[in-house]
């Protein structure tokens, strides 16, 4: 049984394969299909793909004027604001470097910061996120800003290698431990993890950092959220590009989970959705999910890990994704889905017909890249339903 959860803990570890058709770009492109792809410079695409391969893959926004624009300097407790210099740290070569919310391209400091360093960002709704920054210098800001959204149950640390690569080719990037992960941004109620609130966090953090327009990269649950935000009015205005890792377009994914064209194998592989959304899922069965997925990923209590699991409740409450039918352990085993059968036998749960998607993500107007790995046993991204992201 625990072997099944060993595999489950690896659901976010995907091998990036296939051709890269897009990357952060300042050139707008409109797509007529649910998702879209756009060609980019081959060398830069290869570099970014390399960064993804080496990464550890384990509601509307307030205006910028409403946000607290102060920021904490990475590597120190100093507070800065705008076009100011942060104190020197070892990672900056002992030289001062620009404040995290300095204007892109500004640098009258002694040096730069390309190695990701951690600091905190407080938004207008008084949530404090633990964030990592890279590319805080004149050269690294010239191509624009990038926000990276981690998946479940990972944290912003998964992006450290990629952020270093982005800084090297000219991007300023930020990755935060998101709501339910950062201690200062972990409210206590399940309703606080409604997907509209999670989407709002993207723009609230961006406002606090002075990111008016920016590129977005999302992985796993962060990719679901990224698709949802990219399809919103705010996203269409402010996202320069969107890259989704592991997760196909939400509408294509939902069609694979529920309805006449559903993918039976994907429905069986997604049985954990109905398990993760059970009441007190983090602590049920003697803390099984917490011990197998939460504790190894930096959560110190099951109650803290429950907040990360509430992302699933928040997505299905809003209806961003369809919920697949819930099958019995016997049905799953008889159809060859042994891993899902073991989870269903262990955790239980009633059979049901599932639920349709209630809120479509719709067309994505900015240049978009979707990459995934065929070794993922939970998101079957080489199936036809996922290819409808094109």
Coordinates of C-alpha atoms in Angstrom, one line a residue:
X1 CA 0.0 0.0 0.0
X2 CA 2.8 2.5 0.9
X3 CA 4.4 1.7 -2.4
X4 CA 1.3 3.2 -4.1
X5 CA 1.9 6.4 -2.2
X6 CA 5.6 6.3 -3.1
X7 CA 4.5 6.5 -6.7
X8 CA 1.9 9.1 -5.8
X9 CA 4.6 11.3 -4.3
X10 CA 6.3 11.3 -7.7
X11 CA 3.3 12.5 -9.6
X12 CA 4.8 16.0 -10.0
X13 CA 8.2 14.6 -11.3
X14 CA 7.8 14.7 -15.0
X15 CA 10.4 14.5 -17.8
X16 CA 10.0 17.3 -20.3
X17 CA 10.0 15.9 -23.8
X18 CA 9.1 16.9 -27.3
X19 CA 9.7 20.1 -29.3
X20 CA 9.5 23.4 -27.6
X21 CA 7.2 25.7 -29.4
X22 CA 7.1 28.8 -27.2
X23 CA 8.7 30.7 -24.3
X24 CA 8.5 34.1 -22.7
X25 CA 8.0 36.5 -25.5
X26 CA 7.0 40.1 -25.9
X27 CA 5.3 39.4 -29.2
X28 CA 1.5 39.0 -28.8
X29 CA -0.3 36.3 -30.7
X30 CA -4.0 35.3 -30.7
X31 CA -5.1 31.7 -30.9
X32 CA -8.5 30.5 -32.0
X33 CA -8.3 27.2 -30.2
X34 CA -8.4 26.6 -26.4
X35 CA -4.6 26.7 -26.1
X36 CA -2.0 27.9 -28.5
X37 CA 1.7 27.6 -29.4
X38 CA 4.1 30.1 -30.9
X39 CA 7.6 29.6 -32.3
X40 CA 10.6 31.3 -30.7
X41 CA 14.3 31.5 -31.1
X42 CA 15.6 28.0 -31.2
X43 CA 18.6 28.7 -29.0
X44 CA 16.5 30.4 -26.3
X45 CA 13.9 27.6 -26.5
X46 CA 16.5 25.0 -26.0
X47 CA 18.0 26.8 -23.0
X48 CA 14.6 27.2 -21.3
X49 CA 13.7 23.6 -22.0
X50 CA 17.1 22.6 -20.5
X51 CA 16.2 24.6 -17.4
X52 CA 12.9 22.8 -17.1
X53 CA 14.6 19.4 -17.4
X54 CA 17.0 20.2 -14.6
X55 CA 14.4 21.9 -12.3
X56 CA 13.5 19.8 -9.2
X57 CA 10.1 18.8 -10.5
X58 CA 9.3 17.2 -7.3
X59 CA -11.6 37.7 -7.6
X60 CA -9.8 40.5 -9.5
X61 CA -6.6 42.2 -8.6
X62 CA -6.3 45.5 -6.8
X63 CA -4.6 48.3 -8.7
X64 CA -0.9 48.8 -8.0
X65 CA -1.6 52.0 -6.2
X66 CA -3.5 50.0 -3.5
X67 CA -0.6 47.7 -2.8
X68 CA 2.2 48.0 -0.2
X69 CA 5.1 48.6 -2.5
X70 CA 7.9 48.0 0.0
X71 CA 10.0 44.9 -0.4
X72 CA 12.6 43.0 1.7
X73 CA 16.0 42.7 0.2
X74 CA 17.0 39.1 -0.6
X75 CA 19.7 37.8 1.8
X76 CA 19.1 40.5 4.5
X77 CA 16.4 42.1 6.6
X78 CA 16.7 45.5 4.9
X79 CA 13.6 47.0 3.4
X80 CA 13.7 48.8 0.1
X81 CA 11.3 50.5 -2.3
X82 CA 11.6 51.2 -6.0
X83 CA 14.8 52.2 -7.6
X84 CA 17.1 51.7 -4.6
X85 CA 20.0 49.4 -3.9
X86 CA 20.0 46.4 -1.5
X87 CA 22.9 45.7 0.7
X88 CA 25.7 43.5 -0.6
X89 CA 25.5 39.7 0.1
X90 CA 27.7 36.8 -0.8
X91 CA 25.5 35.8 -3.7
X92 CA 25.9 39.2 -5.3
X93 CA 29.7 39.0 -5.1
X94 CA 29.8 41.4 -2.2
X95 CA 28.2 44.2 -4.2
X96 CA 24.9 46.1 -3.8
X97 CA 22.1 45.2 -6.2
X98 CA 18.7 46.5 -7.2
X99 CA 15.6 46.3 -4.9
X100 CA 13.2 43.5 -6.0
X101 CA 10.6 46.0 -7.1
X102 CA 12.9 48.4 -8.9
X103 CA 11.9 49.4 -12.4
X104 CA 12.9 46.7 -14.9
X105 CA 16.2 47.8 -16.5
X106 CA 17.2 50.1 -13.7
X107 CA 20.6 49.6 -12.1
X108 CA 22.7 52.2 -10.5
X109 CA 24.0 49.7 -7.9
X110 CA 27.5 48.1 -7.8
X111 CA 26.5 44.7 -9.1
X112 CA 23.7 42.2 -9.7
X113 CA 22.0 39.2 -8.3
X114 CA 21.5 36.1 -10.5
X115 CA 21.5 33.4 -7.9
X116 CA 17.9 33.0 -6.5
X117 CA 17.6 34.4 -3.0
X118 CA 14.6 34.3 -0.6
X119 CA 12.6 37.2 0.8
X120 CA 9.0 38.0 1.7
X121 CA 6.3 39.9 -0.2
X122 CA 3.3 41.3 1.6
X123 CA 0.2 42.0 -0.5
X124 CA -2.7 44.5 0.0
X125 CA -4.8 41.8 1.6
X126 CA -2.1 41.3 4.3
X127 CA -0.8 37.9 3.1
X128 CA 2.9 37.5 3.3
X129 CA 4.5 35.1 0.8
X130 CA 7.9 33.6 1.0
X131 CA 9.4 34.3 -2.4
X132 CA 12.6 33.8 -4.4
X133 CA 14.1 36.3 -6.8
X134 CA 16.7 36.1 -9.5
X135 CA 17.9 38.5 -12.2
X136 CA 17.9 41.7 -10.2
X137 CA 20.2 43.7 -12.4
X138 CA 20.3 45.8 -15.6
X139 CA 21.0 42.9 -17.9
X140 CA 18.6 40.4 -16.4
X141 CA 15.7 42.9 -16.4
X142 CA 15.9 43.8 -20.1
X143 CA 13.7 41.0 -21.4
X144 CA 11.0 41.4 -18.8
X145 CA 9.6 39.8 -15.6
X146 CA 8.6 36.2 -15.1
X147 CA 6.4 34.7 -12.4
X148 CA 6.7 30.9 -11.7
X149 CA 3.8 29.0 -10.0
X150 CA 4.7 25.7 -8.3
X151 CA 2.5 22.6 -8.1
X152 CA 1.4 20.2 -5.5
X153 CA 3.0 19.4 -3.1
X154 CA 6.2 21.3 -4.3
X155 CA 7.4 24.7 -3.4
X156 CA 9.2 27.6 -5.1
X157 CA 12.6 25.8 -4.6
X158 CA 11.7 23.5 -7.5
X159 CA 12.4 26.5 -9.8
X160 CA 15.9 27.5 -8.6
X161 CA 17.8 26.0 -11.5
X162 CA 15.4 27.5 -14.1
X163 CA 15.4 30.9 -12.4
X164 CA 19.2 31.0 -12.7
X165 CA 19.0 30.2 -16.4
X166 CA 16.3 32.8 -16.9
X167 CA 18.5 35.4 -15.2
X168 CA 21.4 34.4 -17.4
X169 CA 19.5 35.1 -20.6
X170 CA 18.0 38.3 -19.4
X171 CA 14.8 37.8 -17.3
X172 CA 13.9 39.0 -13.8
X173 CA 11.9 36.2 -12.1
X174 CA 10.0 35.5 -8.9
X175 CA 8.6 32.3 -7.5
X176 CA 6.7 32.3 -4.2
X177 CA 5.5 29.5 -1.9
X178 CA 1.9 30.0 -2.6
X179 CA -1.2 30.3 -0.4
X180 CA -1.3 27.4 2.0
X181 CA 2.4 26.9 1.7
X182 CA 3.9 30.2 3.0
X183 CA 3.2 30.4 6.8
X184 CA 2.2 34.0 6.4
X185 CA -0.3 33.3 3.7
X186 CA -2.1 30.2 5.1
X187 CA -5.5 31.3 6.3
X188 CA -7.5 28.8 8.4
X189 CA -10.7 28.2 6.5
X190 CA -11.3 25.9 3.5
X191 CA -13.2 28.7 1.8
X192 CA -10.0 30.7 1.8
X193 CA -8.6 28.4 -0.9
X194 CA -11.4 29.1 -3.4
X195 CA -9.7 29.2 -6.9
X196 CA -10.8 32.8 -7.5
X197 CA -8.8 33.8 -4.4
X198 CA -5.8 31.8 -5.6
X199 CA -6.0 33.5 -9.0
X200 CA -6.2 36.9 -7.2
X201 CA -3.0 36.1 -5.4
X202 CA -1.1 36.1 -8.7
X203 CA -2.0 39.6 -9.6
X204 CA -1.7 40.8 -6.0
X205 CA 1.9 39.6 -5.8
X206 CA 2.6 41.1 -9.2
X207 CA 1.2 44.4 -8.1
X208 CA 3.3 44.4 -4.9
X209 CA 6.4 43.8 -7.1
X210 CA 5.5 46.4 -9.7
X211 CA 5.0 43.7 -12.4
X212 CA 2.5 45.4 -14.7
X213 CA 3.0 42.9 -17.5
X214 CA 4.8 39.6 -17.1
X215 CA 5.4 36.1 -18.3
X216 CA 4.0 33.2 -16.3
X217 CA 5.2 29.6 -15.9
X218 CA 3.1 27.0 -14.0
X219 CA 3.6 23.4 -13.1
X220 CA 1.0 20.8 -12.0
X221 CA -1.6 22.6 -9.8
X222 CA 0.2 25.9 -10.5
X223 CA -0.4 25.1 -14.2
X224 CA -4.2 24.6 -13.6
X225 CA -4.2 28.0 -11.8
X226 CA -2.1 29.6 -14.6
X227 CA -4.5 28.5 -17.3
X228 CA -7.4 29.8 -15.3
X229 CA -5.6 33.2 -14.8
X230 CA -4.5 33.3 -18.4
X231 CA -8.1 33.1 -19.6
X232 CA -9.3 35.9 -17.3
X233 CA -9.6 39.5 -18.3
X234 CA -6.7 40.4 -16.0
X235 CA -4.6 37.7 -17.5
X236 CA -5.3 38.7 -21.1
X237 CA -4.2 42.2 -20.3
X238 CA -1.1 41.4 -18.2
X239 CA 0.3 38.0 -19.2
X240 CA 3.0 38.4 -21.9
X241 CA 3.1 34.6 -22.4
X242 CA 2.0 31.5 -20.5
X243 CA 3.9 28.1 -20.2
X244 CA 2.1 25.1 -18.6
X245 CA 4.1 22.1 -17.5
X246 CA 2.3 18.8 -17.0
X247 CA -1.3 20.0 -17.2
X248 CA -3.2 20.5 -20.5
X249 CA -5.6 23.4 -21.1
X250 CA -8.3 23.2 -18.4
X251 CA -11.1 22.8 -20.9
X252 CA -9.3 20.0 -22.7
X253 CA -8.4 18.3 -19.4
X254 CA -12.1 18.5 -18.3
X255 CA -13.3 16.9 -21.5
X256 CA -10.9 14.1 -20.8
X257 CA -12.3 13.7 -17.2
X258 CA -16.0 13.9 -17.8
X259 CA -18.6 13.6 -20.6
X260 CA -19.1 11.6 -23.8
X261 CA -15.5 12.1 -25.1
X262 CA -13.9 11.4 -21.7
X263 CA -10.7 9.3 -21.6
X264 CA -11.4 6.2 -19.5
X265 CA -7.7 5.7 -18.5
X266 CA -7.4 9.4 -17.4
X267 CA -10.6 9.1 -15.4
X268 CA -9.2 6.1 -13.5
X269 CA -5.8 7.7 -13.1
X270 CA -7.5 10.8 -11.5
X271 CA -9.3 8.9 -8.7
X272 CA -7.1 10.7 -6.2
X273 CA -9.1 13.9 -6.9
X274 CA -12.0 12.5 -4.9
X275 CA -9.7 11.3 -2.1
X276 CA -7.8 14.6 -1.7
X277 CA -11.1 16.5 -1.4
X278 CA -12.4 14.3 1.4
X279 CA -12.9 16.0 4.8
X280 CA -9.7 16.1 6.8
X281 CA -7.9 14.3 4.0
X282 CA -4.4 15.2 5.3
X283 CA -4.9 13.4 8.6
X284 CA -7.3 10.6 7.8
X285 CA -6.1 7.0 8.0
X286 CA -3.4 7.9 10.6
X287 CA -2.0 10.8 8.7
X288 CA -1.2 8.8 5.6
X289 CA -1.3 11.6 3.1
X290 CA 0.6 13.9 5.4
X291 CA 3.3 11.3 6.1
X292 CA 3.7 10.3 2.5
X293 CA 3.3 13.7 0.7
X294 CA 3.3 16.5 3.2
X295 CA 6.2 15.8 5.6
X296 CA 8.7 15.1 2.8
X297 CA 7.8 18.4 1.2
X298 CA 8.4 20.7 4.2
X299 CA 5.0 20.6 6.0
X300 CA 5.5 20.2 9.7
X301 CA 1.9 19.4 10.7
X302 CA -1.1 17.7 9.0
X303 CA -3.2 20.9 9.6
X304 CA -0.7 22.9 7.5
X305 CA -0.6 20.3 4.8
X306 CA -4.4 20.3 4.7
X307 CA -4.3 23.8 3.4
X308 CA -2.3 22.7 0.4
X309 CA -4.8 19.9 -0.2
X310 CA -7.6 22.5 -0.1
X311 CA -6.4 23.7 -3.5
X312 CA -8.2 20.7 -4.9
X313 CA -11.4 21.6 -3.1
X314 CA -11.1 25.2 -4.3
X315 CA -10.7 24.2 -7.9
X316 CA -13.7 21.9 -7.9
X317 CA -15.9 24.3 -5.8
X318 CA -15.4 26.9 -8.5
X319 CA -15.7 24.3 -11.3
X320 CA -12.4 25.1 -13.0
X321 CA -12.0 21.4 -13.7
X322 CA -14.5 18.6 -14.2
X323 CA -14.5 15.9 -11.5
X324 CA -14.2 12.4 -13.0
X325 CA -16.6 9.6 -11.9
X326 CA -15.6 7.8 -8.7
X327 CA -15.2 4.1 -9.2
X328 CA -15.0 1.2 -6.8
X329 CA -11.7 -0.6 -6.1
X330 CA -13.1 -3.7 -7.8
X331 CA -13.9 -1.8 -11.0
X332 CA -10.5 -0.1 -11.1
X333 CA -8.7 -3.4 -10.5
X334 CA -10.7 -5.2 -13.1
X335 CA -9.8 -2.5 -15.6
X336 CA -6.1 -2.6 -14.9
X337 CA -5.8 0.6 -12.8
X338 CA -4.1 -1.2 -9.8
X339 CA -2.6 2.0 -8.3
X340 CA -6.0 3.8 -8.2
X341 CA -7.7 0.6 -7.0
X342 CA -5.2 0.4 -4.0
X343 CA -5.9 4.0 -3.1
X344 CA -9.7 3.5 -3.3
X345 CA -9.5 0.3 -1.2
X346 CA -7.5 2.0 1.4
X347 CA -9.3 5.4 1.6
X348 CA -12.8 4.4 0.6
X349 CA -15.3 6.7 -1.0
X350 CA -18.7 6.3 -2.6
X351 CA -19.2 5.7 -6.3
X352 CA -20.7 8.6 -8.3
X353 CA -21.0 9.9 -11.8
X354 CA -18.6 12.8 -11.4
X355 CA -19.3 16.5 -12.1
X356 CA -18.9 18.6 -15.3
X357 CA -16.7 21.6 -15.6
X358 CA -18.7 24.7 -14.5
X359 CA -16.4 27.5 -15.5
X360 CA -14.6 27.3 -18.9
X361 CA -11.1 28.8 -19.2
X362 CA -11.7 29.6 -22.8
X363 CA -9.4 31.0 -25.5
X364 CA -5.9 32.0 -24.5
X365 CA -4.8 35.1 -26.3
X366 CA -1.1 35.3 -25.4
X367 CA 1.7 33.1 -26.8
X368 CA 1.4 29.7 -25.0
X369 CA 3.6 26.7 -24.5
X370 CA 2.4 23.3 -23.1
X371 CA 5.0 20.7 -22.2
X372 CA 4.7 17.5 -20.3
X373 CA 6.2 14.1 -19.8
X374 CA 5.0 10.7 -21.0
X375 CA 6.3 9.0 -17.9
X376 CA 3.7 10.7 -15.7
X377 CA 1.2 8.0 -14.6
X378 CA -1.3 10.5 -13.3
X379 CA -1.7 13.1 -16.1
X380 CA -1.7 11.1 -19.3
X381 CA -0.5 13.9 -21.5
X382 CA 0.2 11.9 -24.6
X383 CA -3.5 10.9 -25.0
X384 CA -5.7 12.6 -27.6
X385 CA -7.7 14.6 -25.1
X386 CA -4.5 16.4 -23.9
X387 CA -3.3 17.0 -27.4
X388 CA -6.5 19.1 -27.9
X389 CA -4.7 21.8 -26.0
X390 CA -3.2 22.7 -29.4

